[in-house]
Amino acid sequence: MIKGFFTNNIGLKISSLVVAVLLWFFVILSGRAEISMDIPVTFINIPSKLEVFDSPDTISVEIKGQERILKNLKKNEVSAVIDLEDSKAGRAFFTLSKNNIRLPRTLVVTGIDPETISLKIENQLTKTV
């Protein structure tokens, strides 16, 4: 009876074992993780004669991806980019989305804090000497 348990359907049992081992390796090697990191806020396309004040230097983001990639992720590889092309002088509010975050393609943004930032845009002061 015990001998029959091990010898009946031997091909099916071996293939099941192979699939189980391959699945185990896949889960171990493709380990997913999530980290939180503070990233710099960068402004692009600032209209001439305007300056940005009272803006946050950094925001916090939650990033998900393969654990080995997250471990090697450097702060200079991730940033929040805000386009000020159509901005005018005054107080401005920007709602940040995943589209504002620059990071390696294999990673995904799962959270942004704060989601909205406030900044002051003023005309540049020029001094004639």
mmCIF file with all atom_site columns, C-alpha atoms in Angstrom:
data_model
loop_
_atom_site.group_PDB
_atom_site.id
_atom_site.type_symbol
_atom_site.label_atom_id
_atom_site.label_alt_id
_atom_site.label_comp_id
_atom_site.label_asym_id
_atom_site.label_entity_id
_atom_site.label_seq_id
_atom_site.pdbx_PDB_ins_code
_atom_site.Cartn_x
_atom_site.Cartn_y
_atom_site.Cartn_z
_atom_site.occupancy
_atom_site.B_iso_or_equiv
_atom_site.pdbx_formal_charge
_atom_site.auth_seq_id
_atom_site.auth_comp_id
_atom_site.auth_asym_id
_atom_site.auth_atom_id
_atom_site.pdbx_PDB_model_num
ATOM 1   C CA . MET A 1 1   ? 0.000  0.000   0.000   1.00 0.00 ? 1   MET A CA 1
ATOM 2   C CA . ILE A 1 2   ? 2.731  2.489   0.913   1.00 0.00 ? 2   ILE A CA 1
ATOM 3   C CA . LYS A 1 3   ? 4.776  1.347   -2.089  1.00 0.00 ? 3   LYS A CA 1
ATOM 4   C CA . GLY A 1 4   ? 1.811  2.045   -4.340  1.00 0.00 ? 4   GLY A CA 1
ATOM 5   C CA . PHE A 1 5   ? 1.468  5.550   -2.919  1.00 0.00 ? 5   PHE A CA 1
ATOM 6   C CA . PHE A 1 6   ? 4.970  6.474   -4.122  1.00 0.00 ? 6   PHE A CA 1
ATOM 7   C CA . THR A 1 7   ? 4.925  4.607   -7.428  1.00 0.00 ? 7   THR A CA 1
ATOM 8   C CA . ASN A 1 8   ? 1.419  5.324   -8.744  1.00 0.00 ? 8   ASN A CA 1
ATOM 9   C CA . ASN A 1 9   ? 1.247  8.376   -11.018 1.00 0.00 ? 9   ASN A CA 1
ATOM 10  C CA . ILE A 1 10  ? 4.981  8.997   -10.592 1.00 0.00 ? 10  ILE A CA 1
ATOM 11  C CA . GLY A 1 11  ? 5.097  11.377  -13.571 1.00 0.00 ? 11  GLY A CA 1
ATOM 12  C CA . LEU A 1 12  ? 2.339  13.539  -12.139 1.00 0.00 ? 12  LEU A CA 1
ATOM 13  C CA . LYS A 1 13  ? 4.013  13.623  -8.731  1.00 0.00 ? 13  LYS A CA 1
ATOM 14  C CA . ILE A 1 14  ? 7.404  14.610  -10.171 1.00 0.00 ? 14  ILE A CA 1
ATOM 15  C CA . SER A 1 15  ? 5.892  17.328  -12.353 1.00 0.00 ? 15  SER A CA 1
ATOM 16  C CA . SER A 1 16  ? 3.948  18.664  -9.342  1.00 0.00 ? 16  SER A CA 1
ATOM 17  C CA . LEU A 1 17  ? 7.165  18.791  -7.339  1.00 0.00 ? 17  LEU A CA 1
ATOM 18  C CA . VAL A 1 18  ? 8.975  20.624  -10.160 1.00 0.00 ? 18  VAL A CA 1
ATOM 19  C CA . VAL A 1 19  ? 6.146  23.173  -10.456 1.00 0.00 ? 19  VAL A CA 1
ATOM 20  C CA . ALA A 1 20  ? 6.161  23.716  -6.678  1.00 0.00 ? 20  ALA A CA 1
ATOM 21  C CA . VAL A 1 21  ? 9.938  24.299  -6.631  1.00 0.00 ? 21  VAL A CA 1
ATOM 22  C CA . LEU A 1 22  ? 9.755  26.684  -9.601  1.00 0.00 ? 22  LEU A CA 1
ATOM 23  C CA . LEU A 1 23  ? 6.913  28.611  -7.976  1.00 0.00 ? 23  LEU A CA 1
ATOM 24  C CA . TRP A 1 24  ? 8.885  28.847  -4.734  1.00 0.00 ? 24  TRP A CA 1
ATOM 25  C CA . PHE A 1 25  ? 11.934 30.232  -6.613  1.00 0.00 ? 25  PHE A CA 1
ATOM 26  C CA . PHE A 1 26  ? 9.733  32.724  -8.456  1.00 0.00 ? 26  PHE A CA 1
ATOM 27  C CA . VAL A 1 27  ? 8.241  34.034  -5.209  1.00 0.00 ? 27  VAL A CA 1
ATOM 28  C CA . ILE A 1 28  ? 11.649 34.284  -3.527  1.00 0.00 ? 28  ILE A CA 1
ATOM 29  C CA . LEU A 1 29  ? 13.418 35.967  -6.473  1.00 0.00 ? 29  LEU A CA 1
ATOM 30  C CA . SER A 1 30  ? 10.646 38.394  -7.342  1.00 0.00 ? 30  SER A CA 1
ATOM 31  C CA . GLY A 1 31  ? 10.158 39.660  -3.813  1.00 0.00 ? 31  GLY A CA 1
ATOM 32  C CA . ARG A 1 32  ? 8.204  42.897  -3.802  1.00 0.00 ? 32  ARG A CA 1
ATOM 33  C CA . ALA A 1 33  ? 8.730  45.582  -1.223  1.00 0.00 ? 33  ALA A CA 1
ATOM 34  C CA . GLU A 1 34  ? 7.590  49.105  -0.454  1.00 0.00 ? 34  GLU A CA 1
ATOM 35  C CA . ILE A 1 35  ? 9.645  51.985  0.910   1.00 0.00 ? 35  ILE A CA 1
ATOM 36  C CA . SER A 1 36  ? 9.025  55.571  1.882   1.00 0.00 ? 36  SER A CA 1
ATOM 37  C CA . MET A 1 37  ? 11.525 58.247  0.930   1.00 0.00 ? 37  MET A CA 1
ATOM 38  C CA . ASP A 1 38  ? 11.828 62.016  0.926   1.00 0.00 ? 38  ASP A CA 1
ATOM 39  C CA . ILE A 1 39  ? 12.532 63.344  -2.557  1.00 0.00 ? 39  ILE A CA 1
ATOM 40  C CA . PRO A 1 40  ? 13.417 66.813  -3.865  1.00 0.00 ? 40  PRO A CA 1
ATOM 41  C CA . VAL A 1 41  ? 10.839 69.053  -5.525  1.00 0.00 ? 41  VAL A CA 1
ATOM 42  C CA . THR A 1 42  ? 12.047 70.515  -8.835  1.00 0.00 ? 42  THR A CA 1
ATOM 43  C CA . PHE A 1 43  ? 10.381 73.293  -10.822 1.00 0.00 ? 43  PHE A CA 1
ATOM 44  C CA . ILE A 1 44  ? 10.699 73.469  -14.607 1.00 0.00 ? 44  ILE A CA 1
ATOM 45  C CA . ASN A 1 45  ? 9.678  76.044  -17.223 1.00 0.00 ? 45  ASN A CA 1
ATOM 46  C CA . ILE A 1 46  ? 9.571  78.941  -14.764 1.00 0.00 ? 46  ILE A CA 1
ATOM 47  C CA . PRO A 1 47  ? 8.436  81.987  -16.769 1.00 0.00 ? 47  PRO A CA 1
ATOM 48  C CA . SER A 1 48  ? 11.073 84.661  -17.165 1.00 0.00 ? 48  SER A CA 1
ATOM 49  C CA . LYS A 1 49  ? 10.901 87.468  -14.618 1.00 0.00 ? 49  LYS A CA 1
ATOM 50  C CA . LEU A 1 50  ? 9.156  85.222  -12.066 1.00 0.00 ? 50  LEU A CA 1
ATOM 51  C CA . GLU A 1 51  ? 10.603 83.594  -8.943  1.00 0.00 ? 51  GLU A CA 1
ATOM 52  C CA . VAL A 1 52  ? 9.316  80.808  -6.700  1.00 0.00 ? 52  VAL A CA 1
ATOM 53  C CA . PHE A 1 53  ? 9.091  81.315  -2.918  1.00 0.00 ? 53  PHE A CA 1
ATOM 54  C CA . ASP A 1 54  ? 7.682  79.416  0.060   1.00 0.00 ? 54  ASP A CA 1
ATOM 55  C CA . SER A 1 55  ? 7.897  76.061  -1.701  1.00 0.00 ? 55  SER A CA 1
ATOM 56  C CA . PRO A 1 56  ? 8.710  72.777  0.031   1.00 0.00 ? 56  PRO A CA 1
ATOM 57  C CA . ASP A 1 57  ? 12.208 71.424  -0.599  1.00 0.00 ? 57  ASP A CA 1
ATOM 58  C CA . THR A 1 58  ? 11.050 67.810  -0.365  1.00 0.00 ? 58  THR A CA 1
ATOM 59  C CA . ILE A 1 59  ? 7.951  65.634  -0.308  1.00 0.00 ? 59  ILE A CA 1
ATOM 60  C CA . SER A 1 60  ? 7.505  62.065  0.908   1.00 0.00 ? 60  SER A CA 1
ATOM 61  C CA . VAL A 1 61  ? 6.596  59.273  -1.509  1.00 0.00 ? 61  VAL A CA 1
ATOM 62  C CA . GLU A 1 62  ? 5.780  55.589  -1.080  1.00 0.00 ? 62  GLU A CA 1
ATOM 63  C CA . ILE A 1 63  ? 7.422  53.478  -3.780  1.00 0.00 ? 63  ILE A CA 1
ATOM 64  C CA . LYS A 1 64  ? 6.723  49.814  -4.558  1.00 0.00 ? 64  LYS A CA 1
ATOM 65  C CA . GLY A 1 65  ? 8.837  47.452  -6.628  1.00 0.00 ? 65  GLY A CA 1
ATOM 66  C CA . GLN A 1 66  ? 11.327 44.624  -6.602  1.00 0.00 ? 66  GLN A CA 1
ATOM 67  C CA . GLU A 1 67  ? 13.210 44.547  -3.339  1.00 0.00 ? 67  GLU A CA 1
ATOM 68  C CA . ARG A 1 68  ? 16.657 44.368  -4.957  1.00 0.00 ? 68  ARG A CA 1
ATOM 69  C CA . ILE A 1 69  ? 15.932 47.461  -7.075  1.00 0.00 ? 69  ILE A CA 1
ATOM 70  C CA . LEU A 1 70  ? 14.602 49.391  -4.083  1.00 0.00 ? 70  LEU A CA 1
ATOM 71  C CA . LYS A 1 71  ? 17.710 48.533  -2.056  1.00 0.00 ? 71  LYS A CA 1
ATOM 72  C CA . ASN A 1 72  ? 19.937 50.045  -4.766  1.00 0.00 ? 72  ASN A CA 1
ATOM 73  C CA . LEU A 1 73  ? 17.729 53.094  -5.395  1.00 0.00 ? 73  LEU A CA 1
ATOM 74  C CA . LYS A 1 74  ? 19.586 56.384  -4.960  1.00 0.00 ? 74  LYS A CA 1
ATOM 75  C CA . LYS A 1 75  ? 17.928 59.659  -3.969  1.00 0.00 ? 75  LYS A CA 1
ATOM 76  C CA . ASN A 1 76  ? 19.111 61.354  -7.174  1.00 0.00 ? 76  ASN A CA 1
ATOM 77  C CA . GLU A 1 77  ? 17.115 58.824  -9.234  1.00 0.00 ? 77  GLU A CA 1
ATOM 78  C CA . VAL A 1 78  ? 13.765 60.049  -7.879  1.00 0.00 ? 78  VAL A CA 1
ATOM 79  C CA . SER A 1 79  ? 12.278 63.562  -7.903  1.00 0.00 ? 79  SER A CA 1
ATOM 80  C CA . ALA A 1 80  ? 9.001  65.451  -8.013  1.00 0.00 ? 80  ALA A CA 1
ATOM 81  C CA . VAL A 1 81  ? 8.781  67.691  -11.076 1.00 0.00 ? 81  VAL A CA 1
ATOM 82  C CA . ILE A 1 82  ? 6.304  70.575  -11.305 1.00 0.00 ? 82  ILE A CA 1
ATOM 83  C CA . ASP A 1 83  ? 5.830  72.440  -14.584 1.00 0.00 ? 83  ASP A CA 1
ATOM 84  C CA . LEU A 1 84  ? 5.276  76.169  -14.020 1.00 0.00 ? 84  LEU A CA 1
ATOM 85  C CA . GLU A 1 85  ? 5.007  77.113  -17.708 1.00 0.00 ? 85  GLU A CA 1
ATOM 86  C CA . ASP A 1 86  ? 1.568  78.776  -17.486 1.00 0.00 ? 86  ASP A CA 1
ATOM 87  C CA . SER A 1 87  ? 2.002  80.193  -13.979 1.00 0.00 ? 87  SER A CA 1
ATOM 88  C CA . LYS A 1 88  ? 1.406  83.793  -13.024 1.00 0.00 ? 88  LYS A CA 1
ATOM 89  C CA . ALA A 1 89  ? 2.461  85.854  -10.008 1.00 0.00 ? 89  ALA A CA 1
ATOM 90  C CA . GLY A 1 90  ? 0.554  85.032  -6.823  1.00 0.00 ? 90  GLY A CA 1
ATOM 91  C CA . ARG A 1 91  ? -0.183 82.066  -4.559  1.00 0.00 ? 91  ARG A CA 1
ATOM 92  C CA . ALA A 1 92  ? -0.399 78.780  -6.472  1.00 0.00 ? 92  ALA A CA 1
ATOM 93  C CA . PHE A 1 93  ? -1.555 75.311  -5.432  1.00 0.00 ? 93  PHE A CA 1
ATOM 94  C CA . PHE A 1 94  ? -0.445 72.167  -7.240  1.00 0.00 ? 94  PHE A CA 1
ATOM 95  C CA . THR A 1 95  ? -1.985 68.742  -6.769  1.00 0.00 ? 95  THR A CA 1
ATOM 96  C CA . LEU A 1 96  ? 0.707  66.128  -7.203  1.00 0.00 ? 96  LEU A CA 1
ATOM 97  C CA . SER A 1 97  ? 0.049  62.848  -8.972  1.00 0.00 ? 97  SER A CA 1
ATOM 98  C CA . LYS A 1 98  ? 2.123  59.866  -10.041 1.00 0.00 ? 98  LYS A CA 1
ATOM 99  C CA . ASN A 1 99  ? 2.824  61.747  -13.282 1.00 0.00 ? 99  ASN A CA 1
ATOM 100 C CA . ASN A 1 100 ? 4.831  64.341  -11.338 1.00 0.00 ? 100 ASN A CA 1
ATOM 101 C CA . ILE A 1 101 ? 7.194  61.741  -9.876  1.00 0.00 ? 101 ILE A CA 1
ATOM 102 C CA . ARG A 1 102 ? 10.265 60.762  -11.918 1.00 0.00 ? 102 ARG A CA 1
ATOM 103 C CA . LEU A 1 103 ? 11.648 57.339  -11.040 1.00 0.00 ? 103 LEU A CA 1
ATOM 104 C CA . PRO A 1 104 ? 12.935 54.152  -12.729 1.00 0.00 ? 104 PRO A CA 1
ATOM 105 C CA . ARG A 1 105 ? 10.277 52.492  -14.911 1.00 0.00 ? 105 ARG A CA 1
ATOM 106 C CA . THR A 1 106 ? 10.082 49.258  -12.942 1.00 0.00 ? 106 THR A CA 1
ATOM 107 C CA . LEU A 1 107 ? 8.976  51.076  -9.787  1.00 0.00 ? 107 LEU A CA 1
ATOM 108 C CA . VAL A 1 108 ? 5.491  52.341  -8.914  1.00 0.00 ? 108 VAL A CA 1
ATOM 109 C CA . VAL A 1 109 ? 4.413  55.279  -6.742  1.00 0.00 ? 109 VAL A CA 1
ATOM 110 C CA . THR A 1 110 ? 1.743  54.185  -4.250  1.00 0.00 ? 110 THR A CA 1
ATOM 111 C CA . GLY A 1 111 ? 1.503  57.337  -2.141  1.00 0.00 ? 111 GLY A CA 1
ATOM 112 C CA . ILE A 1 112 ? 2.447  61.034  -2.081  1.00 0.00 ? 112 ILE A CA 1
ATOM 113 C CA . ASP A 1 113 ? 2.519  63.268  1.008   1.00 0.00 ? 113 ASP A CA 1
ATOM 114 C CA . PRO A 1 114 ? 1.500  66.027  0.841   1.00 0.00 ? 114 PRO A CA 1
ATOM 115 C CA . GLU A 1 115 ? -0.686 65.576  -2.225  1.00 0.00 ? 115 GLU A CA 1
ATOM 116 C CA . THR A 1 116 ? -1.086 69.333  -2.649  1.00 0.00 ? 116 THR A CA 1
ATOM 117 C CA . ILE A 1 117 ? 1.680  71.890  -2.294  1.00 0.00 ? 117 ILE A CA 1
ATOM 118 C CA . SER A 1 118 ? 1.403  75.632  -2.030  1.00 0.00 ? 118 SER A CA 1
ATOM 119 C CA . LEU A 1 119 ? 3.959  78.107  -3.284  1.00 0.00 ? 119 LEU A CA 1
ATOM 120 C CA . LYS A 1 120 ? 4.270  81.794  -3.916  1.00 0.00 ? 120 LYS A CA 1
ATOM 121 C CA . ILE A 1 121 ? 5.260  83.053  -7.359  1.00 0.00 ? 121 ILE A CA 1
ATOM 122 C CA . GLU A 1 122 ? 6.442  86.643  -7.518  1.00 0.00 ? 122 GLU A CA 1
ATOM 123 C CA . ASN A 1 123 ? 7.922  89.002  -10.057 1.00 0.00 ? 123 ASN A CA 1
ATOM 124 C CA . GLN A 1 124 ? 11.697 89.183  -9.904  1.00 0.00 ? 124 GLN A CA 1
ATOM 125 C CA . LEU A 1 125 ? 13.002 92.284  -8.281  1.00 0.00 ? 125 LEU A CA 1
ATOM 126 C CA . THR A 1 126 ? 15.650 94.028  -10.322 1.00 0.00 ? 126 THR A CA 1
ATOM 127 C CA . LYS A 1 127 ? 17.952 96.602  -8.921  1.00 0.00 ? 127 LYS A CA 1
ATOM 128 C CA . THR A 1 128 ? 19.408 99.254  -11.170 1.00 0.00 ? 128 THR A CA 1
ATOM 129 C CA . VAL A 1 129 ? 22.869 100.359 -10.147 1.00 0.00 ? 129 VAL A CA 1
#
